[in-house]
Amino acid sequence: MENKISQMEVLKEYFMKNPNRDISHPEVVDWATNEYKKRTGKVFRDPDRGIRSLAQKGFLIKVKKGIYKYDPEYVNNRELEDFTKKQKERILKRDKYRCVICGKGRKDGVELHVDHIKPKDLGGEATLENGQTLCAQHNFMKKNLKQTETGKKMFIRLYELAKAENNKPLLDFCTDVLETFEKHGINGHIEWKR
Ligand SMILES: [Zn+2]
């Protein structure tokens, strides 16, 4: 009978059964080699390398040499950069359960989302600082206004240039445009320093 379980899966299984505990190499290696032999009849090759590889992939936290830990919350963050339930709750609470743009909350009948200020695909992390509460409507707008990022960046460059050249009319124009971005909460992750 063929058992398709892989060496990596056996290693993962042990750490997942023992979450949030510092585990030394020999402990997991002994278990994994026995278990692998039992289930597949084969010899587990180089389990130490397997453990190091899991740490490199962000599945395990290296506590110190030869000691590793599995923290489910850390794995979720690392793999997806999604906010955990706990983080979402803290961000919503910090923002007083209101959309940071329009101020509407559940009492006003809107659905609230926790949004990455700097988007995930641009390297935005699942940290409290990078989270904000948005209503469904503003979350939708933000996601669909990516193309305006280029425009905002251009106006920021133009603003800097006008400032350096002391060009008042151009400076006023850029200020108006950039204030409009701010007023509508568009592309807030691109910072405009006055
Ligand atoms: Zn809103």
PDB file of N, CA and C and ligand atoms in Angstrom, residues 99 102 135 138, ligand 1:
ATOM      1  N   CYS A  99     -15.352  54.088   9.611  1.00  0.00           N
ATOM      2  CA  CYS A  99     -14.529  54.263   8.416  1.00  0.00           C
ATOM      3  C   CYS A  99     -13.673  55.513   8.625  1.00  0.00           C
ATOM      4  N   CYS A 102     -15.025  58.388   5.862  1.00  0.00           N
ATOM      5  CA  CYS A 102     -16.337  59.053   5.963  1.00  0.00           C
ATOM      6  C   CYS A 102     -16.908  59.041   7.374  1.00  0.00           C
ATOM      7  N   CYS A 135     -15.158  51.617   5.277  1.00  0.00           N
ATOM      8  CA  CYS A 135     -16.463  51.062   4.956  1.00  0.00           C
ATOM      9  C   CYS A 135     -16.329  50.336   3.613  1.00  0.00           C
ATOM     10  N   HIS A 138     -15.704  52.683   0.587  1.00  0.00           N
ATOM     11  CA  HIS A 138     -14.376  53.291   0.466  1.00  0.00           C
ATOM     12  C   HIS A 138     -13.295  52.259   0.208  1.00  0.00           C
TER      13      HIS A 138
HETATM   14 ZN    ZN B   1     -16.327  55.263   4.220  1.00  0.00          ZN
END
